[in-house]
Amino acid sequence: MDKFAAAGKPPQERRRVRAAQYLRMSTEHQTYSLDNQRDAIRSYAEVMGYDIVATYEDPGRSGLHLESRPGLKKLLFDVEHGLADFETVVVYDVSRWGRFQNIDESASYEYRCQMAGVRIEFCAEQFGNDGTVGSDVLKAIKRSMAAEYSRMLSQKVFMGQVRAAGMGFHVGGLQGLGLRRLMIDQSGQPKLVLARNEHKNLQSDRVVIVPGPPEEIATVQLIFRLFVGSRKNEADIARYLNARGIGNDFGRPWKREGVRRILTNEKYIGNNVWNRRCTKFKSKMVWNPPDQWVRAENAIEPIVNRRLFEKAQQKIELLYPRMSDDEMLAALRSVYKREGKLSDEIINAAPECPSSWRYRSRFGGLLNAYRLIGFLPPRKCHFMDLRKRLEATRHQVMEDLLVAIKGAGGQASYDPETELVRVNEEFTVVIAIARCRVSHSAYPRWSSRPAGEVPADIFVLIRMHPGDLAIRDYLIVPMHEIAEIRGDFHVNNGMRLDSFLYPSLDPLVALAERASVGSAA
């Protein structure tokens, strides 16, 4: 209560403060359940004289990154766009705000709220977030502790997974066609065969891989026999299975890469292999070298003869010897020339090409491989479509402006060569449009060509909402006021520039309006 008493007046005598609450819980501990956080914040608000008028939640969300937290992203968006009808945000403690591995990232989000006039308070911390030296030092320590907790927890979980996988238990990943996950208790007694998306609910339980339905086992064995005993490659086998209505483990048609996964899955001969790839702290997935794999021999009842499996691996090596970077790109270029385009499906169906995931692992992604052979990636196609849509929006705004000016009694014309709108033969207007780019920290930004490139009297910038489907606002500014801006605009550009933001082009129409002499008198 000491922290509350320092506020001065008794809470009931102070002005009621409108506040929001932010709640976040991963799966780490019941102490941080949303209900417990909500109860603590409610008690804090009653003492402080706050009215909780808005709630932002991130249930079951990790605190490592902002990308996976829609609640916090919406909070930042509302605060920075003037949509927040509150003065403060109450959070349970520093760790609920986030366990960002870079503590400066955590501080930046809090700073952005403060710059918009909204302060952050932590109701369960032993310090007031009042900007004093002691408060800032303790807060920095708490942020470091929150980040370190995630690192320690990740390492403990990883070591536990390594130990479990080495003992032959299933710790993650798909088991494959013809196999099932069996949950067993701590004494090894079977409890339940887990269906897809089902998981064990007791920490003492374990999961092992067991043979699945006989018809699926027969399909797996058929794939190996066709590959080893005939001239069929993976693509041929996929077509063979699809022609007979045999689906894969997801019930979908077979593809070349799916057949390859069957042929290279060591679980079918009884080996449990884990940690082929990893992604820690929500980072980009990386493929681990074989010496980092965790392998448990004879941990699973085999459903494929080991000798048959080894022959399949030998044939794979003969069909697809290790290719150099230049050889892989040459094969990809050949497929591109033949098909006229590239995709996962096209690459995996081409017999002369390695699989698409090999291009990803070798070149750091398919887009990088595409660029190396001169293929315009699909992402570029997306941006081309986006530019066409934005240009259509710009022209529509221009046409609406011409109609509105004429309706107000003025005259306006558009010159496609200079891209200028001439109004009443008195002044000229150039109209640009900027898509909204939202950074990984949910900070909107708009980029436009430098205004000084086109000589005009007034510069108009159409700023789009995130997603670029709707217009956010219009920047209508005299050219001499914006000459020093190089084309980057943010949510807050300073009072001088932000005073020229309008929800419509009505101010421009008002400039062009003409009134009769009689009405003017």
XYZ file of C-alpha atoms in Angstrom:
521
model
C 0.000 0.000 0.000
C 2.989 2.342 0.370
C 3.191 2.742 -3.388
C -0.466 3.721 -3.541
C -0.282 6.093 -0.558
C 2.479 8.053 -2.262
C -0.052 9.243 -4.824
C -1.240 11.950 -2.392
C -5.018 12.238 -2.165
C -7.134 9.244 -1.146
C -8.233 7.368 -4.262
C -11.904 8.206 -3.818
C -11.141 11.941 -3.917
C -9.110 11.834 -7.113
C -10.414 12.076 -10.645
C -11.268 8.670 -12.037
C -8.656 7.660 -14.625
C -9.630 5.732 -17.724
C -7.250 2.785 -18.123
C -6.738 -0.309 -20.257
C -5.356 -3.646 -19.163
C -2.949 -5.847 -21.096
C -2.959 -9.581 -20.335
C -0.580 -12.213 -21.665
C -0.049 -15.852 -20.779
C 1.991 -18.526 -22.506
C 1.824 -22.046 -21.050
C 4.580 -21.689 -18.516
C 2.822 -21.369 -15.163
C -0.677 -21.157 -13.689
C 0.447 -18.159 -11.612
C 0.211 -16.089 -14.768
C -3.250 -17.240 -15.844
C -5.372 -14.526 -17.422
C -7.891 -14.712 -14.583
C -5.196 -14.193 -11.956
C -3.795 -11.234 -13.875
C -7.265 -9.779 -14.310
C -8.030 -10.093 -10.580
C -4.747 -8.439 -9.593
C -5.301 -5.570 -12.029
C -8.874 -5.108 -10.804
C -7.682 -4.779 -7.197
C -4.968 -2.347 -8.263
C -7.464 -0.273 -10.256
C -9.853 -0.034 -7.296
C -7.094 1.294 -5.040
C -5.762 3.720 -7.641
C -9.166 4.972 -8.760
C -8.932 3.612 -12.312
C -11.783 2.576 -14.565
C -10.760 -0.322 -16.833
C -12.373 0.595 -20.142
C -10.432 -1.623 -22.567
C -8.762 -5.021 -22.532
C -6.011 -6.334 -24.795
C -5.204 -10.039 -24.508
C -2.593 -12.434 -25.853
C -3.648 -15.831 -24.467
C -1.247 -18.680 -25.129
C 1.309 -16.343 -26.709
C 5.055 -16.354 -26.225
C 6.627 -13.144 -25.002
C 9.722 -13.458 -27.183
C 8.537 -11.522 -30.228
C 5.876 -9.022 -31.188
C 4.894 -10.778 -34.437
C 2.872 -13.493 -32.687
C 1.085 -11.135 -30.285
C -1.960 -9.536 -31.950
C -3.135 -8.076 -28.646
C -0.002 -5.992 -28.080
C 0.154 -5.013 -31.756
C -3.441 -3.753 -31.593
C -2.638 -1.861 -28.386
C 0.293 -0.088 -30.055
C -1.774 0.638 -33.156
C -4.669 2.126 -31.177
C -2.371 4.232 -29.016
C -0.391 5.645 -31.926
C -3.413 6.281 -34.143
C -5.424 8.212 -31.581
C -7.921 5.397 -31.054
C -7.070 4.871 -27.380
C -9.743 6.233 -25.033
C -7.554 5.791 -21.950
C -4.608 7.411 -20.218
C -2.725 4.410 -18.886
C -2.214 0.709 -19.480
C -1.970 -1.604 -16.478
C 0.131 -4.765 -16.870
C 0.638 -7.442 -14.217
C 4.447 -7.314 -14.274
C 7.398 -6.680 -16.575
C 7.505 -10.287 -17.839
C 3.869 -10.055 -19.036
C 4.865 -7.063 -21.186
C 7.391 -9.371 -22.801
C 10.431 -11.591 -22.460
C 12.212 -9.940 -25.382
C 15.766 -11.176 -25.777
C 16.852 -7.608 -26.485
C 15.655 -5.557 -23.515
C 15.825 -2.399 -25.639
C 12.964 -3.823 -27.714
C 10.802 -4.072 -24.602
C 11.698 -0.496 -23.661
C 10.934 0.773 -27.185
C 7.301 -0.358 -27.073
C 6.801 1.291 -23.710
C 8.452 4.461 -25.003
C 6.142 4.560 -28.017
C 3.126 4.503 -25.693
C 4.607 7.263 -23.554
C 5.245 9.424 -26.630
C 1.557 9.065 -27.501
C 0.574 10.189 -23.998
C -0.215 6.772 -22.534
C 1.817 5.517 -19.582
C 2.488 1.894 -18.616
C 2.091 0.663 -15.036
C 3.010 -2.720 -13.536
C 0.679 -3.591 -10.688
C 2.644 -6.540 -9.241
C 6.091 -4.940 -9.218
C 7.646 -3.431 -6.104
C 8.462 -0.167 -7.844
C 6.411 2.588 -9.401
C 7.019 3.143 -13.088
C 7.531 6.863 -12.510
C 10.713 7.545 -14.493
C 12.981 7.943 -11.452
C 16.509 6.544 -11.527
C 15.641 3.794 -9.055
C 12.554 2.804 -11.026
C 14.440 2.703 -14.338
C 17.275 0.610 -12.875
C 14.906 -1.926 -11.314
C 12.872 -2.091 -14.514
C 15.996 -2.777 -16.589
C 16.983 -5.538 -14.176
C 13.496 -7.042 -14.418
C 13.640 -6.978 -18.214
C 16.997 -8.757 -18.170
C 15.630 -11.340 -15.731
C 12.604 -11.940 -17.963
C 14.846 -12.475 -21.005
C 17.221 -14.737 -19.077
C 14.309 -16.831 -17.813
C 13.347 -17.638 -21.400
C 16.924 -18.602 -22.259
C 17.234 -20.857 -19.217
C 13.833 -22.422 -19.833
C 14.704 -23.077 -23.486
C 17.966 -24.769 -22.532
C 16.279 -26.925 -19.880
C 13.545 -27.974 -22.300
C 16.092 -28.770 -25.005
C 18.234 -30.923 -22.686
C 15.118 -32.781 -21.563
C 14.131 -33.400 -25.179
C 17.635 -34.661 -26.022
C 17.495 -37.119 -23.123
C 13.969 -38.300 -24.017
C 14.808 -38.705 -27.720
C 17.985 -40.634 -26.849
C 15.837 -43.032 -24.821
C 13.655 -43.654 -27.875
C 10.671 -41.476 -26.922
C 8.894 -39.305 -29.483
C 9.416 -35.609 -28.641
C 8.080 -33.845 -31.702
C 7.505 -33.873 -35.437
C 5.327 -35.994 -37.709
C 5.567 -39.735 -37.279
C 4.827 -40.594 -40.907
C 2.412 -42.825 -42.801
C 1.964 -46.276 -41.257
C 3.030 -45.130 -37.779
C 1.130 -43.875 -34.761
C 1.913 -42.107 -31.479
C 1.127 -44.146 -28.374
C 0.920 -42.430 -24.996
C 2.285 -44.516 -22.113
C 2.454 -43.868 -18.374
C 5.626 -43.629 -16.292
C 5.733 -47.418 -15.887
C 5.511 -47.997 -19.642
C 1.895 -49.174 -19.718
C -0.079 -48.134 -22.836
C -2.785 -45.540 -22.262
C -4.019 -44.120 -25.569
C -3.177 -43.895 -29.257
C -3.052 -40.159 -29.964
C -4.924 -38.762 -32.941
C -3.619 -35.861 -35.000
C -3.329 -32.639 -32.930
C -3.754 -34.574 -29.663
C -1.017 -34.366 -27.034
C -0.233 -35.873 -23.671
C -1.575 -33.954 -20.690
C 0.594 -35.308 -17.842
C 4.264 -34.468 -17.522
C 5.013 -37.989 -16.306
C 3.532 -39.566 -19.456
C 5.642 -40.366 -22.498
C 4.947 -40.912 -26.197
C 6.383 -43.718 -28.316
C 6.003 -44.609 -31.999
C 4.214 -47.861 -32.870
C 3.045 -49.462 -36.135
C -0.193 -48.040 -37.505
C -3.089 -49.497 -39.524
C -2.222 -52.487 -41.769
C -3.389 -50.727 -44.938
C -0.994 -47.828 -44.306
C 1.876 -50.207 -43.584
C 1.111 -51.980 -46.868
C 1.291 -48.633 -48.712
C 4.706 -47.848 -47.195
C 6.049 -51.277 -48.134
C 4.631 -50.898 -51.646
C 6.477 -47.606 -52.101
C 9.795 -49.214 -51.181
C 9.193 -52.216 -53.479
C 8.250 -49.988 -56.417
C 11.282 -47.776 -55.925
C 13.835 -50.551 -55.478
C 12.361 -53.213 -57.757
C 11.409 -51.094 -60.770
C 12.607 -48.081 -62.726
C 10.069 -45.807 -61.135
C 11.320 -42.626 -59.455
C 9.470 -40.677 -56.764
C 7.331 -38.746 -59.251
C 6.322 -41.971 -61.017
C 5.363 -43.584 -57.733
C 3.304 -40.529 -56.740
C 1.350 -40.752 -60.016
C 0.943 -44.526 -59.551
C -0.560 -44.087 -56.063
C -2.797 -41.198 -57.083
C -4.151 -43.172 -60.054
C -5.271 -45.881 -57.642
C -6.855 -43.471 -55.173
C -4.311 -44.090 -52.412
C -3.864 -40.934 -50.300
C -0.929 -39.884 -48.158
C -0.959 -39.582 -44.375
C -2.998 -36.348 -44.666
C -5.515 -37.945 -47.031
C -4.245 -35.802 -49.908
C -2.768 -36.736 -53.292
C 0.865 -37.789 -53.329
C 3.704 -35.556 -54.497
C 7.290 -36.356 -55.278
C 8.587 -34.892 -52.018
C 6.089 -36.905 -49.983
C 7.363 -40.131 -51.516
C 10.942 -39.005 -50.812
C 10.092 -38.485 -47.122
C 8.802 -42.045 -46.943
C 11.935 -43.453 -48.574
C 14.320 -41.591 -46.250
C 12.427 -41.964 -42.943
C 14.542 -44.131 -40.638
C 11.581 -44.705 -38.328
C 10.448 -47.427 -40.747
C 13.511 -49.532 -39.815
C 13.204 -48.788 -36.101
C 15.492 -45.761 -35.632
C 14.240 -42.698 -33.770
C 16.081 -39.625 -35.159
C 15.483 -36.143 -33.765
C 16.969 -32.615 -33.977
C 17.566 -32.611 -37.706
C 16.367 -29.044 -37.692
C 15.685 -26.488 -34.997
C 14.349 -23.014 -34.380
C 15.118 -21.424 -31.015
C 13.534 -18.251 -29.643
C 11.200 -18.139 -32.660
C 14.158 -17.580 -34.970
C 14.498 -18.799 -38.542
C 14.593 -22.574 -38.904
C 18.044 -24.043 -39.533
C 19.078 -27.537 -40.597
C 21.527 -29.124 -38.174
C 24.568 -31.138 -39.321
C 24.313 -34.923 -38.770
C 26.665 -34.850 -35.778
C 24.004 -32.864 -33.869
C 21.215 -35.354 -34.562
C 19.913 -37.393 -31.653
C 19.602 -41.022 -32.670
C 18.124 -44.015 -30.856
C 18.687 -47.317 -32.688
C 16.001 -50.031 -32.618
C 13.623 -47.861 -30.591
C 10.604 -48.576 -32.827
C 9.155 -51.811 -34.155
C 10.292 -51.829 -37.831
C 7.756 -52.129 -40.645
C 10.287 -52.115 -43.543
C 13.086 -54.613 -44.070
C 16.443 -52.971 -43.303
C 18.066 -54.452 -46.395
C 15.294 -53.057 -48.588
C 15.699 -49.650 -46.922
C 19.457 -49.611 -47.558
C 18.930 -50.481 -51.231
C 16.542 -47.547 -51.485
C 19.195 -45.196 -50.048
C 21.768 -46.501 -52.506
C 19.431 -45.879 -55.426
C 18.713 -42.355 -54.183
C 22.451 -41.649 -54.118
C 22.814 -42.941 -57.683
C 19.818 -40.996 -58.981
C 20.662 -37.793 -57.159
C 24.412 -37.528 -56.560
C 25.549 -34.518 -54.611
C 25.419 -31.577 -56.985
C 27.456 -28.403 -56.825
C 25.744 -25.024 -56.567
C 26.286 -24.391 -60.280
C 24.837 -27.794 -61.206
C 21.761 -27.241 -59.054
C 21.190 -23.797 -60.574
C 21.698 -25.167 -64.094
C 19.048 -27.825 -63.456
C 16.689 -25.195 -62.053
C 17.318 -22.911 -65.029
C 16.531 -25.790 -67.398
C 13.186 -26.411 -65.679
C 12.385 -22.689 -65.781
C 13.045 -22.513 -69.526
C 10.853 -25.550 -70.118
C 7.935 -24.598 -67.840
C 8.091 -20.805 -68.030
C 7.639 -20.496 -64.260
C 8.750 -22.130 -61.025
C 7.090 -23.357 -57.836
C 7.475 -26.079 -55.226
C 5.272 -28.400 -57.221
C 7.123 -27.840 -60.494
C 10.558 -28.354 -58.913
C 9.530 -31.488 -57.045
C 7.994 -32.954 -60.216
C 11.137 -32.354 -62.316
C 13.318 -35.505 -62.360
C 16.526 -33.596 -63.144
C 16.142 -31.270 -60.137
C 16.812 -31.912 -56.457
C 13.799 -31.363 -54.239
C 12.700 -27.843 -53.357
C 13.803 -28.156 -49.747
C 17.359 -28.861 -50.937
C 17.326 -25.530 -52.767
C 16.062 -23.882 -49.607
C 18.774 -25.375 -47.434
C 21.552 -24.765 -49.981
C 20.697 -21.189 -50.996
C 18.870 -19.936 -47.928
C 15.435 -20.067 -49.522
C 13.764 -20.603 -52.867
C 13.583 -16.877 -53.604
C 17.370 -16.624 -53.428
C 17.711 -19.512 -55.880
C 15.140 -17.879 -58.180
C 17.087 -14.615 -58.212
C 20.331 -16.400 -59.089
C 18.805 -17.762 -62.313
C 16.994 -14.540 -63.204
C 13.469 -15.691 -62.394
C 11.083 -13.006 -61.102
C 9.955 -14.414 -57.731
C 6.242 -14.660 -56.927
C 6.807 -11.986 -54.267
C 7.722 -9.550 -57.008
C 4.558 -10.505 -58.851
C 2.615 -9.668 -55.700
C 4.194 -6.228 -55.526
C 3.461 -5.662 -59.207
C -0.213 -6.395 -58.568
C -0.115 -4.127 -55.521
C 1.371 -1.267 -57.537
C -1.343 -1.644 -60.172
C -4.034 -1.553 -57.501
C -2.513 1.515 -55.834
C -2.187 3.284 -59.166
C -5.852 2.560 -59.900
C -6.738 4.024 -56.486
C -4.675 7.145 -57.226
C -6.380 7.696 -60.566
C -9.799 7.188 -58.985
C -8.995 9.802 -56.328
C -7.834 12.153 -59.086
C -11.046 11.690 -61.072
C -13.160 12.237 -57.957
C -11.203 15.420 -57.234
C -11.821 16.780 -60.740
C -15.556 16.095 -60.412
C -15.699 17.690 -56.938
C -13.883 20.840 -58.100
C -16.219 21.247 -61.069
C -19.172 20.689 -58.764
C -17.897 23.529 -56.573
C -17.807 25.890 -59.528
C -14.105 25.632 -60.253
C -12.140 24.338 -63.197
C -9.620 21.510 -63.116
C -7.741 19.452 -65.679
C -5.184 16.671 -65.580
C -2.061 16.535 -67.740
C -0.875 12.898 -68.042
C 2.557 13.949 -69.311
C 3.449 16.125 -66.323
C 1.077 14.251 -63.944
C -0.190 17.619 -62.702
C -3.723 18.713 -61.884
C -4.183 22.376 -62.875
C -6.870 24.198 -60.865
C -8.526 27.401 -62.121
C -5.343 28.210 -64.032
C -4.067 29.427 -60.651
C -2.160 26.592 -59.022
C -1.038 23.040 -59.738
C -1.356 19.869 -57.668
C 0.654 16.638 -57.805
C -0.957 13.561 -56.255
C 1.094 10.588 -55.015
C 0.094 7.445 -53.142
C 2.012 5.443 -50.537
C 1.332 1.953 -49.280
C 1.563 1.314 -45.550
C 4.565 -0.692 -44.464
C 4.287 -2.111 -40.945
C 7.644 -3.025 -39.447
C 8.262 -6.074 -37.240
C 7.652 -3.735 -34.280
C 4.189 -2.735 -35.615
C 5.316 0.808 -36.497
C 3.576 2.076 -39.679
C 5.600 3.920 -42.306
C 4.776 5.391 -45.707
C 7.329 5.957 -48.451
C 6.881 8.183 -51.490
C 9.090 9.629 -54.151
C 10.611 12.997 -53.169
C 8.028 15.699 -53.650
C 10.509 18.033 -55.338
C 10.807 15.778 -58.399
C 7.618 17.257 -59.917
C 7.257 21.060 -59.950
C 3.898 21.867 -58.398
C 2.376 24.263 -55.915
C 0.655 21.684 -53.701
C 1.708 18.129 -52.876
C -0.951 15.542 -51.995
C 0.005 12.163 -50.559
C -2.629 9.457 -50.245
C -1.673 7.300 -47.234
C -3.143 3.804 -47.082
C -4.204 1.776 -44.073
C -2.215 -1.407 -43.232
C -3.137 -3.964 -45.883
C -3.385 -1.226 -48.525
C -7.089 -1.805 -49.136
C -8.454 1.464 -47.741
C -7.313 5.079 -47.621
C -6.177 6.272 -44.192
C -5.785 10.017 -44.761
C -4.441 12.702 -47.097
C -1.400 14.887 -46.658
C -2.196 18.209 -48.406
C 0.776 20.489 -48.058
C 2.334 23.427 -49.960
C 5.393 22.279 -51.854
C 7.725 24.710 -50.091
C 6.772 23.162 -46.716
C 7.806 19.675 -47.759
C 10.823 20.323 -49.961
C 13.253 18.935 -47.362
C 11.349 15.671 -46.835
C 13.032 12.851 -48.727
C 9.987 10.633 -49.036
C 9.622 8.834 -45.662
C 6.553 9.568 -43.531
C 5.685 8.140 -40.121
C 2.727 8.235 -37.750
C 4.171 11.342 -36.104
C 6.143 13.685 -38.387
C 6.157 16.741 -36.178
C 3.496 19.320 -35.488
C 4.317 21.440 -38.540
C 3.809 18.593 -41.009
C 1.034 16.702 -39.228
C -1.132 19.828 -39.271
C -1.566 19.248 -43.007
C -3.211 15.797 -42.563
C -6.891 15.599 -43.527
C -9.501 12.815 -43.725
C -10.576 13.908 -47.234
C -9.660 16.266 -50.076
C -12.299 18.822 -49.023
C -9.673 21.481 -48.151
C -8.357 21.264 -51.708
C -11.860 21.543 -53.122
C -12.482 24.583 -50.925
C -9.422 26.282 -52.433
C -10.893 25.808 -55.895
C -14.426 26.837 -54.995
C -15.871 29.807 -56.863
C -18.807 31.890 -55.696
C -20.917 34.365 -57.650
C -20.518 38.072 -56.964
C -24.051 38.300 -55.694
C -23.680 35.523 -53.164
C -20.314 36.891 -52.083
C -21.930 40.256 -51.287
